[in-house]
Tab-separated table of C-alpha atoms in Angstrom:
chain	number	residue	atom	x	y	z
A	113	UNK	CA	15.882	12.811	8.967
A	114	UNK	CA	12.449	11.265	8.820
A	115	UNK	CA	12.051	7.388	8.577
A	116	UNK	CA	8.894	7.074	6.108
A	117	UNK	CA	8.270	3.653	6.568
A	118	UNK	CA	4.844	1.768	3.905
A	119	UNK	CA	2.966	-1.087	4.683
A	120	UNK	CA	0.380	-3.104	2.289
A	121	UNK	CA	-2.135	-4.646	4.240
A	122	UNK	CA	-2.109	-8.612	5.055
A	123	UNK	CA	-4.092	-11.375	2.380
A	124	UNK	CA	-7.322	-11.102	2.277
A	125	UNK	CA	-9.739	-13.802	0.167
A	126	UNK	CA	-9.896	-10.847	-2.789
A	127	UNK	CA	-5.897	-10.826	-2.865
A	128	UNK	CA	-5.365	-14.313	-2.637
A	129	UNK	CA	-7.990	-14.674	-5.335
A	130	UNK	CA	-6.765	-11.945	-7.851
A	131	UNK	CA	-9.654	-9.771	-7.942
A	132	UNK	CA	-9.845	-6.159	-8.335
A	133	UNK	CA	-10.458	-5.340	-5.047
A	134	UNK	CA	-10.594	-1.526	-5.141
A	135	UNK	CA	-13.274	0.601	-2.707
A	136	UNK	CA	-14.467	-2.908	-2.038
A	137	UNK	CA	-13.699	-3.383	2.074
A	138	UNK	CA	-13.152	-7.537	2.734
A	139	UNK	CA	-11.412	-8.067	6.130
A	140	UNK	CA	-8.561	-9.988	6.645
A	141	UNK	CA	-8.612	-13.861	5.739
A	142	UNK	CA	-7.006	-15.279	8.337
A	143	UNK	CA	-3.703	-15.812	7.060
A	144	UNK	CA	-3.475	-11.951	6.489
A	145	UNK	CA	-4.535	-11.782	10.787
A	146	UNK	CA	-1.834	-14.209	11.029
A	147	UNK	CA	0.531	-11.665	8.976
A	148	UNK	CA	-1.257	-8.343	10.983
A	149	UNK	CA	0.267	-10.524	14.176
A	150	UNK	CA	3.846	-11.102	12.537
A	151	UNK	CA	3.898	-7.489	12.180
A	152	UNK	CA	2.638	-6.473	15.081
A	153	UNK	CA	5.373	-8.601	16.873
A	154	UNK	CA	8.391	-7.387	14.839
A	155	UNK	CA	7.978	-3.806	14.529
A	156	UNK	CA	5.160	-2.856	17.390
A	157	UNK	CA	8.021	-1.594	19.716
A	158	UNK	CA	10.430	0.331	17.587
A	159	UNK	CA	10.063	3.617	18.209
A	160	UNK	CA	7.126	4.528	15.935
A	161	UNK	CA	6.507	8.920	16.035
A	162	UNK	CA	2.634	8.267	14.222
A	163	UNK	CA	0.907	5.997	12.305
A	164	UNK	CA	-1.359	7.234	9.067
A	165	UNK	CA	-3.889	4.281	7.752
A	166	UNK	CA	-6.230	4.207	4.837
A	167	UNK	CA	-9.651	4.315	6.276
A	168	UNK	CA	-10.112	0.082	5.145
A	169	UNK	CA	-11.224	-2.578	7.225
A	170	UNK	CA	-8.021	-4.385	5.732
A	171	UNK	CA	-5.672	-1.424	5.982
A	172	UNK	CA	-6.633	-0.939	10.167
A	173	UNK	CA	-7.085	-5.105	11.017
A	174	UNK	CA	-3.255	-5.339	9.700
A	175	UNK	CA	-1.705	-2.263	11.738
A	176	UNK	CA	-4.137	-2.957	15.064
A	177	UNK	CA	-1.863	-5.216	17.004
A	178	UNK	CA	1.617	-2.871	16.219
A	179	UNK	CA	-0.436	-0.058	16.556
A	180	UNK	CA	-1.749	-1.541	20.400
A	181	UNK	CA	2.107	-2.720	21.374
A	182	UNK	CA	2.843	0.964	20.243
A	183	UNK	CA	0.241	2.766	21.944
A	184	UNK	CA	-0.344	5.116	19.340
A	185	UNK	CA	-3.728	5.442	17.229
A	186	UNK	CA	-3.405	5.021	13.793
A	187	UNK	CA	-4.534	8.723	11.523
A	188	UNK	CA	-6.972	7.875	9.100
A	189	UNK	CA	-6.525	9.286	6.121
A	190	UNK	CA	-9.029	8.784	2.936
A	191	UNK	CA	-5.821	10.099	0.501
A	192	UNK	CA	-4.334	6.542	1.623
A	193	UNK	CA	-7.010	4.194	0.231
A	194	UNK	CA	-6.761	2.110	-2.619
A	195	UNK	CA	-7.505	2.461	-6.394
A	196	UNK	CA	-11.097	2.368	-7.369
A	197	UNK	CA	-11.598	0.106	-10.409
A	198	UNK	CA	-15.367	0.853	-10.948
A	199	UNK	CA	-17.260	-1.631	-12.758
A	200	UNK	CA	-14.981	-4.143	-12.526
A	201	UNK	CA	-14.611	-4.683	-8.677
A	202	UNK	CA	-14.952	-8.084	-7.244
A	203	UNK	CA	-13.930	-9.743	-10.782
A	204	UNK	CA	-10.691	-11.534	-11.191
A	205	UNK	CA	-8.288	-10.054	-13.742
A	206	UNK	CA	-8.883	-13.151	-15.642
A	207	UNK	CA	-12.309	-12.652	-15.470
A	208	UNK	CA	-12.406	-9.016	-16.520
A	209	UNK	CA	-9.778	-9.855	-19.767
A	210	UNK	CA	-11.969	-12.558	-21.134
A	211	UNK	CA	-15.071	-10.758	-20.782
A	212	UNK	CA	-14.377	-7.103	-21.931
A	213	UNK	CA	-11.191	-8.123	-24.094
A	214	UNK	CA	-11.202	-4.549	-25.503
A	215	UNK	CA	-11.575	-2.572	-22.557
A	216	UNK	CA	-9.366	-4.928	-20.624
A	217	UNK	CA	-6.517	-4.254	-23.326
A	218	UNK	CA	-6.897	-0.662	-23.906
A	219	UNK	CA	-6.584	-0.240	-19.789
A	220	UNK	CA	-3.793	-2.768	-19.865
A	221	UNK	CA	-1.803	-0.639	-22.592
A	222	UNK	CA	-1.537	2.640	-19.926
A	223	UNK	CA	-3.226	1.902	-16.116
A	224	UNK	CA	-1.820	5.166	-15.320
A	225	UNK	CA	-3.790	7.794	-17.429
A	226	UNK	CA	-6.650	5.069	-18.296
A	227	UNK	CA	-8.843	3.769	-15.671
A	228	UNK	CA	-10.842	0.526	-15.352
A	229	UNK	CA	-14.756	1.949	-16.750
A	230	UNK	CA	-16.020	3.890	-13.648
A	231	UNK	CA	-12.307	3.326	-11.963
A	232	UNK	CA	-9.651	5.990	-11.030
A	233	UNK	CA	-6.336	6.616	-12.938
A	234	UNK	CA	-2.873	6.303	-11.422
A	235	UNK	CA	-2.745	9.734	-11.835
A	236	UNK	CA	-5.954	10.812	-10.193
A	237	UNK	CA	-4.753	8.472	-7.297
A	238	UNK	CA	-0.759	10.381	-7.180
A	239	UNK	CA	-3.174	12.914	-6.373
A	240	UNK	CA	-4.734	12.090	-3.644
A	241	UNK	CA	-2.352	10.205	-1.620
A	242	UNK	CA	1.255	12.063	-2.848
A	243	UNK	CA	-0.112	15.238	-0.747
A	244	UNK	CA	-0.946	12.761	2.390
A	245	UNK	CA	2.575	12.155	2.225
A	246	UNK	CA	4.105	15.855	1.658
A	247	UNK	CA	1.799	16.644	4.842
A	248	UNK	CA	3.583	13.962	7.008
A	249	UNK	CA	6.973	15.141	5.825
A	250	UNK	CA	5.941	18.676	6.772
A	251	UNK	CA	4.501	17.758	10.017
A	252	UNK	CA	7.653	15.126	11.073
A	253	UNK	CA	10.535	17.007	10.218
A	254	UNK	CA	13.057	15.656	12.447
A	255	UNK	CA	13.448	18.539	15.185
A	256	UNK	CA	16.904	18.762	16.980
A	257	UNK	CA	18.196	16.531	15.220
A	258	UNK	CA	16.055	13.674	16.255
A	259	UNK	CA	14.988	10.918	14.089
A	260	UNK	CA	10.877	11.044	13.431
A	261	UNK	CA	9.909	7.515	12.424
A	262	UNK	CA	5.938	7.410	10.596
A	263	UNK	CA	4.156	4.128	9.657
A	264	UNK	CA	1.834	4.675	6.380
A	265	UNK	CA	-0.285	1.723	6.102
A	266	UNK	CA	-1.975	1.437	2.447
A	267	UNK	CA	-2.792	-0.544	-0.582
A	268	UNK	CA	-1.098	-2.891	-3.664
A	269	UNK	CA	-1.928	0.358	-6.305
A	270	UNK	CA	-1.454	3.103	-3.714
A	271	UNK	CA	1.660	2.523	-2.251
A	272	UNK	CA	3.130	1.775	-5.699
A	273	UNK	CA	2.523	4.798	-7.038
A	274	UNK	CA	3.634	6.344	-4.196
A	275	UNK	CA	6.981	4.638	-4.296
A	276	UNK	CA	7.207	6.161	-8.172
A	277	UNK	CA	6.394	9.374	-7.006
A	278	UNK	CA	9.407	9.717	-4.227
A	279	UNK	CA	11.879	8.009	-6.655
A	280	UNK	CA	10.674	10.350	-9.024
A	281	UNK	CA	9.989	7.620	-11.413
A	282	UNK	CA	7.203	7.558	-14.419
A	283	UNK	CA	3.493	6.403	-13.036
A	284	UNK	CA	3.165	4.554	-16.009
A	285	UNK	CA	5.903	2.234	-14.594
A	286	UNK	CA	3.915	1.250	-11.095
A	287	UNK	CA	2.908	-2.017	-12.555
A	288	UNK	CA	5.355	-2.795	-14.223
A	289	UNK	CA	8.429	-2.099	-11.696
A	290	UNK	CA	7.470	-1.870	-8.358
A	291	UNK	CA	6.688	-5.054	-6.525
A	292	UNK	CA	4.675	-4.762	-3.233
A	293	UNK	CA	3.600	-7.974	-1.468
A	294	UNK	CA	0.905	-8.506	0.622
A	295	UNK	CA	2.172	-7.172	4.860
A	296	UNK	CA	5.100	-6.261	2.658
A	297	UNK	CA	7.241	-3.304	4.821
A	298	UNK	CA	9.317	-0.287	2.575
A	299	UNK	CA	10.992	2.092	4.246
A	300	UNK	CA	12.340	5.767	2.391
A	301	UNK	CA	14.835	8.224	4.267
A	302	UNK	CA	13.866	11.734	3.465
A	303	UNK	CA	16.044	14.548	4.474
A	304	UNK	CA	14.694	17.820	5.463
A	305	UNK	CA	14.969	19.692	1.769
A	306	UNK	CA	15.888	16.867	0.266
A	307	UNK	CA	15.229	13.853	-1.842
A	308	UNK	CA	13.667	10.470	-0.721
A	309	UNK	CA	16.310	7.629	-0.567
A	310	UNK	CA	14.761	3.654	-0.631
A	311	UNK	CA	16.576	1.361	1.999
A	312	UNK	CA	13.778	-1.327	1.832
A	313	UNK	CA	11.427	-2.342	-0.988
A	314	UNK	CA	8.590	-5.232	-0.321
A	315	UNK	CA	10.566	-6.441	2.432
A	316	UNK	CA	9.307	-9.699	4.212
A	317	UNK	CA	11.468	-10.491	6.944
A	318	UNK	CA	8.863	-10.076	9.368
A	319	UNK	CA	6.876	-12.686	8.290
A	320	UNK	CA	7.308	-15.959	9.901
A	321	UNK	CA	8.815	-18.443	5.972
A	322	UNK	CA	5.271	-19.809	6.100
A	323	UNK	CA	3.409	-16.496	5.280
A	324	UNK	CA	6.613	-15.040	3.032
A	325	UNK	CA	4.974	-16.666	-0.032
A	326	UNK	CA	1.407	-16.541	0.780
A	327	UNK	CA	-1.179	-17.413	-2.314
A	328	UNK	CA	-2.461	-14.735	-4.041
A	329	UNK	CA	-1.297	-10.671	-5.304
């Protein structure tokens, strides 16, 4: 059995704010560092097996201190980073809708097969990151009946889209049904040629009741 467990990384001022964020790389505010520490204190001893990290400055601030009370170093992978929305990077959503009112609605209509203009798909991004996580199920397969536990830390978009993908849900549906909270923790059992089952989905626990509803996407 291998524990897949899926982190989004902690606030930063471009989540808080609504932006599209994207390829863009803002560190942590400093309630996110506050949320990389919750983290870091609730999980940073259980019995972690590897850690895989999207390349991002906010993606490696939030796993540093779980990754340091685990003493493992976190596997960068560049199939774990976040959706590219081209042009409109750094704008807020609101921002982007009143200004390009017909882009923003024919992208609103289907984000999966239509990107932002110069931005990736939700398909082009199931692409990318769905084989990151078919390698880490290859490469963990529980072995003697042991229990391999992996920490992927990612994105809002990303991990989404992931969940879709092991529920073997539509893409088209990662906006719409899929919640994922900033430092938000989901956890999927996958059996060794077998499905994905969810246990957790944007779980929050870990975060001290002052950070649960932090401002912001």
């Amino acid at each position: 059995m291998l524990e897949l467990w899926m982190v989004r990384h902690g606030q930063t001022e471009f989540s808080r704010e609504n932006r599209f964020c994207g390829s863009i790389d803002p560190p942590l505010s400093e309630l996110g560092q506050r949320m990389a520490d919750a983290l870091g204190a609730g999980h940073g001893r259980d019995p972690w097996t590897a850690i895989y990290c999207s390349p991002s400055t906010r993606a490696r601030q939030t796993v540093a201190p779980l990754a340091k009370l685990a003493k493992l170093e976190p596997i960068l992978d560049d199939g774990l980073r976040e959706i590219s929305y081209g042009d409109w990077e750094g704008m807020r959503h609101e921002d982007a809708k009143t200004k390009f009112p017909a882009e923003y609605a024919y992208w609103a209509q289907d984000t999966a097969s239509r990107g932002t203009p110069g931005g990736e798909t939700a398909f082009m991004v199931a692409a990318r990151a769905a084989p990151v996580v078919e390698r880490i199920r290859r490469e963990h397969e529980a072995k003697d009946g042991q229990r391999e536990r992996v920490l992927v830390v990612s994105h809002k978009a990303t991990l989404r889209i992931l969940v879709c993908a092991l529920l073997g849900l539509d893409v088209r549906l990662f906006r719409e049904r899929i919640a994922q909270p900033v430092c938000a923790l989901s956890c999927f059992r996958i059996k060794a040629g077998g499905g994905a089952m969810l246990e957790r989905l944007g779980d929050v626990s870990h975060l001290p009741p002052e950070l649960r509803e932090a401002e912001g996407t």
